[in-house]
mmCIF file of C-alpha atoms in Angstrom:
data_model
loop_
_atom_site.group_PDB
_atom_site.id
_atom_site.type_symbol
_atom_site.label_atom_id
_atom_site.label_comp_id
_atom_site.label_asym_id
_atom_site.label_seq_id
_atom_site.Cartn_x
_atom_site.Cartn_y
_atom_site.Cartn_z
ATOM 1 C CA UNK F 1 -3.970 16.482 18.885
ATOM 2 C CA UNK F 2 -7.472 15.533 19.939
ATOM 3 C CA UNK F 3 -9.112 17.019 23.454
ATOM 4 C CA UNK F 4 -12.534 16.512 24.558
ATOM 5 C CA UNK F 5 -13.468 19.578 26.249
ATOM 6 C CA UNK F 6 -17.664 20.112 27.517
ATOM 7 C CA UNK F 7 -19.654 23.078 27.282
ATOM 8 C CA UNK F 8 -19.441 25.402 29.822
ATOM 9 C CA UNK F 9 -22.123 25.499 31.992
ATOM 10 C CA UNK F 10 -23.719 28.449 31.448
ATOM 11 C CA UNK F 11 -21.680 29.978 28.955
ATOM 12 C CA UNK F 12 -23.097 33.084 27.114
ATOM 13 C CA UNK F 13 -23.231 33.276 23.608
ATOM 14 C CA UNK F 14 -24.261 36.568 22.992
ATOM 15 C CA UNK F 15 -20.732 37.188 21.668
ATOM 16 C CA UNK F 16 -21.782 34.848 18.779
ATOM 17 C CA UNK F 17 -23.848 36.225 15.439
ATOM 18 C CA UNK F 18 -27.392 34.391 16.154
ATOM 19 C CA UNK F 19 -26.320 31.669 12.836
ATOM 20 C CA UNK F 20 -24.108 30.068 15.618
ATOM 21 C CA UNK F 21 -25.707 30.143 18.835
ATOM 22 C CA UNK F 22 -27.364 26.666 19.216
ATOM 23 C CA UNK F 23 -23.975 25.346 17.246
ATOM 24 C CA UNK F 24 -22.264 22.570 19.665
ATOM 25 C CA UNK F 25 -18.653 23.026 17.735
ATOM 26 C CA UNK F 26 -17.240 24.082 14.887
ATOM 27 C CA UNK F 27 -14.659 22.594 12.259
ATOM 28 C CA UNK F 28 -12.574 25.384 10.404
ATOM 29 C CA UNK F 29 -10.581 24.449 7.548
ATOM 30 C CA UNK F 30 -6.980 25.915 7.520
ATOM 31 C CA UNK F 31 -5.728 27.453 3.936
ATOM 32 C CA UNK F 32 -7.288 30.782 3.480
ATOM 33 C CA UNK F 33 -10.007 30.454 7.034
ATOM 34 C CA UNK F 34 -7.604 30.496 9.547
ATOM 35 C CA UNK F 35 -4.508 31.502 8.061
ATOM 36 C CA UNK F 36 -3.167 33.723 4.990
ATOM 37 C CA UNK F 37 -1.865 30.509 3.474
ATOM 38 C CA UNK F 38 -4.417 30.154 0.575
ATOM 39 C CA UNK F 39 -1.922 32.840 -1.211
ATOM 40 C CA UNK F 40 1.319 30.890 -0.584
ATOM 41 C CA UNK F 41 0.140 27.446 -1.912
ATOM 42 C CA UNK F 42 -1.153 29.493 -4.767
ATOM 43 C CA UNK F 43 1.716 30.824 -6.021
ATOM 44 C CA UNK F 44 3.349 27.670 -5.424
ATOM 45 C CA UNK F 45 0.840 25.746 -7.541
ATOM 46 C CA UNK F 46 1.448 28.903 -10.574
ATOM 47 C CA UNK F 47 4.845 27.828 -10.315
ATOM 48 C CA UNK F 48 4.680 24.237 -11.013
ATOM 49 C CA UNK F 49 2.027 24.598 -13.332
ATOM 50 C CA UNK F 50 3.648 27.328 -15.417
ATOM 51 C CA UNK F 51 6.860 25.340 -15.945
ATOM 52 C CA UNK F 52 5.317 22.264 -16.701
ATOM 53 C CA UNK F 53 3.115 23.810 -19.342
ATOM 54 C CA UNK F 54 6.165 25.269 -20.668
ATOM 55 C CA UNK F 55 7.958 21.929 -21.059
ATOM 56 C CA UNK F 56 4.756 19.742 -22.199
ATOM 57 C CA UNK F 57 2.706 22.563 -24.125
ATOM 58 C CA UNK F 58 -0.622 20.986 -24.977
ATOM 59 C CA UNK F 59 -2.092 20.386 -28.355
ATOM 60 C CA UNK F 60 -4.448 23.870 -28.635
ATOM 61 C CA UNK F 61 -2.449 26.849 -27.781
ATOM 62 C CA UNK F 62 -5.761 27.954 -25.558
ATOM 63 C CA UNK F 63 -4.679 25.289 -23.349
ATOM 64 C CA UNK F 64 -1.300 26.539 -22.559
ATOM 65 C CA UNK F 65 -2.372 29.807 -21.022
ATOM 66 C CA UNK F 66 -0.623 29.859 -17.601
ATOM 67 C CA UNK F 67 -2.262 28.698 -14.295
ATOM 68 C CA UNK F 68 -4.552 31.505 -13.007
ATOM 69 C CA UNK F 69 -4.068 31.816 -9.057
ATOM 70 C CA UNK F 70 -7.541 32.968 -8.196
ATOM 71 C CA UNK F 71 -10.094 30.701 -11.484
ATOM 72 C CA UNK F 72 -8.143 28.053 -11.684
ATOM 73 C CA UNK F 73 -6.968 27.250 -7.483
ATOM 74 C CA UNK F 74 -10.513 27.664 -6.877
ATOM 75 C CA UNK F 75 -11.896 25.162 -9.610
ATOM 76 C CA UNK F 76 -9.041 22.763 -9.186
ATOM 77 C CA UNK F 77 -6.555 22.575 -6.771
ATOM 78 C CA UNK F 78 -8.266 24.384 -3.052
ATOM 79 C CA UNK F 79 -9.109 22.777 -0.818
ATOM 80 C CA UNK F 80 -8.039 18.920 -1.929
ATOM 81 C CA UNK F 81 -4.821 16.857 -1.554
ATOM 82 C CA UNK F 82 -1.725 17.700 -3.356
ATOM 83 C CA UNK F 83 -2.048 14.324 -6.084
ATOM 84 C CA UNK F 84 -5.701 15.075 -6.231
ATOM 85 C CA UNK F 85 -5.220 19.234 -7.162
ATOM 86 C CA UNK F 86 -2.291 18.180 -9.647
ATOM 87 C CA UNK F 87 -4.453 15.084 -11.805
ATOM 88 C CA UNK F 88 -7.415 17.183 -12.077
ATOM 89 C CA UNK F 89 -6.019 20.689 -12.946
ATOM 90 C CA UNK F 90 -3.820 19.120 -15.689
ATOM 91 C CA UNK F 91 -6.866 17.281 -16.740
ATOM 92 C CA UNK F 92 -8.662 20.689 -17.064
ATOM 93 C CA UNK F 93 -6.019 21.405 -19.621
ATOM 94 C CA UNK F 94 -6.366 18.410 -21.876
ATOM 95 C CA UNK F 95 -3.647 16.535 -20.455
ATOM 96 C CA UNK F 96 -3.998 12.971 -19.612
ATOM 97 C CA UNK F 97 -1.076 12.523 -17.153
ATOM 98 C CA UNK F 98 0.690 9.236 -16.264
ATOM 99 C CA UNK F 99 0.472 8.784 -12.055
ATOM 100 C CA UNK F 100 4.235 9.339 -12.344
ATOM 101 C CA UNK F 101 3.787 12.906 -13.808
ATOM 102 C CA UNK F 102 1.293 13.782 -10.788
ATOM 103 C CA UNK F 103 3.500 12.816 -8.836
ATOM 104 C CA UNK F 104 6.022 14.926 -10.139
ATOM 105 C CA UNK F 105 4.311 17.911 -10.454
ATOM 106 C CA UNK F 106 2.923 17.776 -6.609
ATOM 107 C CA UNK F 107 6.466 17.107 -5.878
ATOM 108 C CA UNK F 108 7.661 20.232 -7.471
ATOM 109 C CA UNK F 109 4.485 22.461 -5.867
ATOM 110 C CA UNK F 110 5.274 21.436 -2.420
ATOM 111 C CA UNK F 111 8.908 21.985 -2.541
ATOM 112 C CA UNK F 112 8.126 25.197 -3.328
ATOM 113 C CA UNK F 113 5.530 25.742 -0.835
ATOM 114 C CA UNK F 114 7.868 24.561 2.322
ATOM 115 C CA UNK F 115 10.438 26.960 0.493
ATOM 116 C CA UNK F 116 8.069 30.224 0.541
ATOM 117 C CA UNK F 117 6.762 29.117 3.772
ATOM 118 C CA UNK F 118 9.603 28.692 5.330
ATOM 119 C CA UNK F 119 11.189 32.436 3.715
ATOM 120 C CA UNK F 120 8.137 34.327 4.385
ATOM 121 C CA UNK F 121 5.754 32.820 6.989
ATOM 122 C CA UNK F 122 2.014 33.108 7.326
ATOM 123 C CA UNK F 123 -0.462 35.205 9.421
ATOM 124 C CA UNK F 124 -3.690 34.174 10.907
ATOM 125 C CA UNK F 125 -6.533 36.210 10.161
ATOM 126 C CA UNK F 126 -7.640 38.578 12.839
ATOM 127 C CA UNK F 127 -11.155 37.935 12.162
ATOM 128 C CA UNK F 128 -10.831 34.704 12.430
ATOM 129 C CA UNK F 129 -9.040 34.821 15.761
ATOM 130 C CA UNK F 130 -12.002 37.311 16.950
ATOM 131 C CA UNK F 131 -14.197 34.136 16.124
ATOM 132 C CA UNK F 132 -12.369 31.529 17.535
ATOM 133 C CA UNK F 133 -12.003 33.260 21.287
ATOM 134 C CA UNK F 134 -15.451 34.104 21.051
ATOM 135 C CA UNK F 135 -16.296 30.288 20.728
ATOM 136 C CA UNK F 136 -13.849 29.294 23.077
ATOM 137 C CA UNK F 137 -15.430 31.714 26.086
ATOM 138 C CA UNK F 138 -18.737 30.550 24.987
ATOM 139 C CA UNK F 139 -17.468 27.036 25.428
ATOM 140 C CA UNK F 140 -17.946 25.814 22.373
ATOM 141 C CA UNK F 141 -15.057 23.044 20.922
ATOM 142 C CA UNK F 142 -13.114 24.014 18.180
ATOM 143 C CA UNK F 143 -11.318 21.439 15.798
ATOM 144 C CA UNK F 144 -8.949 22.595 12.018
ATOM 145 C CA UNK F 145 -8.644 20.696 9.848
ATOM 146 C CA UNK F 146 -6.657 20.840 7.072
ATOM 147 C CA UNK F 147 -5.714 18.287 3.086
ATOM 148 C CA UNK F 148 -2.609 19.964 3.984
ATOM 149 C CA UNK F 149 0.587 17.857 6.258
ATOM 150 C CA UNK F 150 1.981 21.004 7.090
ATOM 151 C CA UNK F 151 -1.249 22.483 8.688
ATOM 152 C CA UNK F 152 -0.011 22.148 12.125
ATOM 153 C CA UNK F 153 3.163 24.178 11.439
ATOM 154 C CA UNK F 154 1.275 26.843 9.644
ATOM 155 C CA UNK F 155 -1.049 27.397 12.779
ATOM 156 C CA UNK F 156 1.957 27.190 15.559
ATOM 157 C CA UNK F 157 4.180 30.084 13.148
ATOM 158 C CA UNK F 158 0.665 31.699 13.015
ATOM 159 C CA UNK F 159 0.396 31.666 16.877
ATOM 160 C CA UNK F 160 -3.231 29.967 16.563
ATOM 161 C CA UNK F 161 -2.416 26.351 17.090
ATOM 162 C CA UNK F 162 -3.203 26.206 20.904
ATOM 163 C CA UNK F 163 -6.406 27.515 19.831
ATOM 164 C CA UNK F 164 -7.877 24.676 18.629
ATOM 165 C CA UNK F 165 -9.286 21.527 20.323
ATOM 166 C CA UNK F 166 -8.819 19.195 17.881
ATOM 167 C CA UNK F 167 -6.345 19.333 14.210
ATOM 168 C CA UNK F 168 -6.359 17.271 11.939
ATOM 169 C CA UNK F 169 -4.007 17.143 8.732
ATOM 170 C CA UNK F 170 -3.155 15.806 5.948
ATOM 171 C CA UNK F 171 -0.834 13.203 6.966
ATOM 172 C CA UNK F 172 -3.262 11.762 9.580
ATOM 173 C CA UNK F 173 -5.744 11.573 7.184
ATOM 174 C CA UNK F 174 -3.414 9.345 4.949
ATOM 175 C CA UNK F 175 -2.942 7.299 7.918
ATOM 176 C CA UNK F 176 -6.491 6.615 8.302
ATOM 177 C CA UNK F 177 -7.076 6.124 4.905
ATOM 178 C CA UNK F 178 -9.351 9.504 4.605
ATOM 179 C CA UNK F 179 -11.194 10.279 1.490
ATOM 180 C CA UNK F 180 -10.221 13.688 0.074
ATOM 181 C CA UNK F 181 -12.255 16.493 -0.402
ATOM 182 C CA UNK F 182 -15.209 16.675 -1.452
ATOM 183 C CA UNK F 183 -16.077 13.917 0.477
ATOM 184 C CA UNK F 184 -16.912 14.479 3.822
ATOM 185 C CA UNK F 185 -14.101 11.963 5.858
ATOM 186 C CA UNK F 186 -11.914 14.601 7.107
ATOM 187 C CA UNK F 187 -14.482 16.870 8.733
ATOM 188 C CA UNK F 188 -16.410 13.555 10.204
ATOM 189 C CA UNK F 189 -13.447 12.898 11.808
ATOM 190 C CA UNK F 190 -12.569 16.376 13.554
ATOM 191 C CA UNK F 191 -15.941 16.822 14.832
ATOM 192 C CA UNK F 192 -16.055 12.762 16.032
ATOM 193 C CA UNK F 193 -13.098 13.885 17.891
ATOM 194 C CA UNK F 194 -14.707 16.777 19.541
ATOM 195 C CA UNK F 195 -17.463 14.569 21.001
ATOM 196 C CA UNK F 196 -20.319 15.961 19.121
ATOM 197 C CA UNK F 197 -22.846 14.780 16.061
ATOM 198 C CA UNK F 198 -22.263 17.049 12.615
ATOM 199 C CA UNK F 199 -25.580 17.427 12.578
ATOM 200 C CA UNK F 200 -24.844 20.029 15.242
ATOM 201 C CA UNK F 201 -21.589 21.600 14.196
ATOM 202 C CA UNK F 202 -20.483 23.774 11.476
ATOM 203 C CA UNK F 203 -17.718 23.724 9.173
ATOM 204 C CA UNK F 204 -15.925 26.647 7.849
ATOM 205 C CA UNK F 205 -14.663 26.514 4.186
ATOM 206 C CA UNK F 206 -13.282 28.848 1.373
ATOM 207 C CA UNK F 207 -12.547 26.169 -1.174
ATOM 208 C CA UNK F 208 -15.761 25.003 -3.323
ATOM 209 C CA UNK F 209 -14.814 21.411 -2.440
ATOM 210 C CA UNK F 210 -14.884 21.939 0.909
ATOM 211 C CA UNK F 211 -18.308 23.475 1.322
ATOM 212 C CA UNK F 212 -19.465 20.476 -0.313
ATOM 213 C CA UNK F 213 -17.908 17.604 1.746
ATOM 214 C CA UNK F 214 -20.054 19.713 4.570
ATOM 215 C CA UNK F 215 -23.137 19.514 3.069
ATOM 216 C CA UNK F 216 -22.344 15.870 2.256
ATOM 217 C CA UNK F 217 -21.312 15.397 5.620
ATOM 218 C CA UNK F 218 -24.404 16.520 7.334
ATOM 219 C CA UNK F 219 -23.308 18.948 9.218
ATOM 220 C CA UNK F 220 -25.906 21.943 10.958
ATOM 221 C CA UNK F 221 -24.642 24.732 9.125
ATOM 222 C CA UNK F 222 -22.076 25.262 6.435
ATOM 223 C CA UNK F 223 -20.263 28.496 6.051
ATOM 224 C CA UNK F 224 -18.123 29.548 3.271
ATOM 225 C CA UNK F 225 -15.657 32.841 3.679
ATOM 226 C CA UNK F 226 -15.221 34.501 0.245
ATOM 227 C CA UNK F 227 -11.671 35.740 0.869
ATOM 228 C CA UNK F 228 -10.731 36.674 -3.158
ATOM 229 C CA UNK F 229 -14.292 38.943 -3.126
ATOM 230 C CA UNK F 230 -14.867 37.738 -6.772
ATOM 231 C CA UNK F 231 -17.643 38.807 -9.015
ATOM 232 C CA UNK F 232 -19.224 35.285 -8.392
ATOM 233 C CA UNK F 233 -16.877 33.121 -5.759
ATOM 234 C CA UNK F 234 -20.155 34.085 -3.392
ATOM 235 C CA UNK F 235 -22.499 32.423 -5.217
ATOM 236 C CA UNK F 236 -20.368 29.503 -6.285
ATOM 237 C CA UNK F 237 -20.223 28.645 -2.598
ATOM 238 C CA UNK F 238 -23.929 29.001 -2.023
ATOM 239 C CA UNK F 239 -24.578 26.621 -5.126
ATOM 240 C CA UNK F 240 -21.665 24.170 -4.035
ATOM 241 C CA UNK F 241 -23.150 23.657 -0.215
ATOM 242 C CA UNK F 242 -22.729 26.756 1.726
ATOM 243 C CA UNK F 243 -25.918 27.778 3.786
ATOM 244 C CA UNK F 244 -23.725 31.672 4.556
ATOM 245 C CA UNK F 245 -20.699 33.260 2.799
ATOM 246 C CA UNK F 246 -19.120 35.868 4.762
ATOM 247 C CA UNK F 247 -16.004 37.442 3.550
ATOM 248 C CA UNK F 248 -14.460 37.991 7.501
ATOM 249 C CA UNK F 249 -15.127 35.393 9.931
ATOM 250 C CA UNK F 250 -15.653 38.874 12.412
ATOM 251 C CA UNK F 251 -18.702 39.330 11.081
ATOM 252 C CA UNK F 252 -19.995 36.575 12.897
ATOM 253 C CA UNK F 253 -19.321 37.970 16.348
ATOM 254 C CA UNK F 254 -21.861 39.891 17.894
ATOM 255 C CA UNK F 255 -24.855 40.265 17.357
ATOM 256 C CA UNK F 256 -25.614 42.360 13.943
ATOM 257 C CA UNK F 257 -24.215 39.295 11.875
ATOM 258 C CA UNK F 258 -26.083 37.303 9.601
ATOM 259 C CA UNK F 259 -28.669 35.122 10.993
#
């Protein structure tokens, strides 16, 4: 879906926290920005994780502990592709697995995500939303983007994918050959789509990854949301590329949010 849509003339931005009032457009990712996802594909991952520790228990019994949804999706998995999450998190546990055992395991983590998704649903956040109108009636362009193929069916059972300007998803990305997170290709791509330089957009992240493909992308302003609230997931954002962390994208409508 790509749809180049110009400023409004004369559009107020006063609705907008002051951070994002020269901002020509804005990239969101979609796990965990724009929709209550990040959970499901957590559990998901826990679940494929857990049993294949259980079959193939590494060497040192400290490696076998099971997959930690919040420590070990944010060091490992959030944010990139499905192969990329699998190889690096069972490489965090010693494991040096054949491409046929990634392979596997992603296999088995995203039959169980269409399975929960597809029981249970997802909901955008309201926050989020709040943001997203308040660009769109300042006339600003909006683009998601998403490692995930099944971003597009996440926002449309969310009610949010008319929303956005631009998407782009996992399985375009494959098409064009897109580097995964943290490199930059993905965003680069939404915000070429919108008609406007990164150096004048902002991307919204909650995976460590992403933050940095913005700040290796180039892009104006980077902010990361710190959904989980952790007693450091703040700062690791600020040291991996975020210039903000907010922990509702609300708080950057109106005026009283951070500058």
């Amino acid at each position: 879906m790509t749809v180049h849509r110009p400023l409004a003339p004369g559009a107020s931005r006063e609705a907008l926290a002051p951070v994002l009032r020269d901002v020509r457009a804005v990239v969101f990712d979609t796990d965990g920005v724009i929709t209550d996802s990040a959970r499901v594909h957590a559990a998901a991952w826990k679940a494929a994780f857990d049993a294949y520790l259980r079959a193939h228990p590494p060497e040192d019994p400290e490696q076998r502990r099971p997959f930690d949804v919040r420590d070990d999706y944010l060091r490992h998995v959030d944010g990139k592709s499905r192969l990329d999450g699998a190889a690096a998190f069972l490489a965090a546990r010693g494991i040096e697995p054949s491409d046929e055992t990634v392979r596997a395991v992603a296999a088995d983590k995203e039959r169980l995500f269409v399975q929960r998704l597809r029981e249970h649903g997802v909901d955008a956040y309201p926050g989020t939303i709040r943001l997203v109108h308040a660009l769109r009636r300042a006339g600003v362009p909006r683009a998601a983007a998403s490692a995930s193929r099944h971003a597009g069916e996440l926002l449309a059972r969310a009610g949010a994918l008319d929303l956005f300007d631009v998407l782009m998803d996992g399985g375009e990305a494959a098409q064009l050959g897109l580097a995964g997170k943290p490199q930059p290709d993905l965003f680069l791509e939404a915000v070429r789509r919108l008609g406007v330089p990164a150096d004048r957009a902002a991307v919204v992240e909650d995976a460590l990854a992403g933050v940095e493909a913005g700040r290796r992308g180039g892009f104006a302003l980077v902010i990361g949301v710190d959904r989980t609230a952790g007693e450091d997931t703040g700062a690791r954002l600020l040291r991996h590329g975020a210039d903000i962390v907010v922990r509702d994208l609300g708080e950057l409508c109106g005026g009283g949010a951070p500058k």
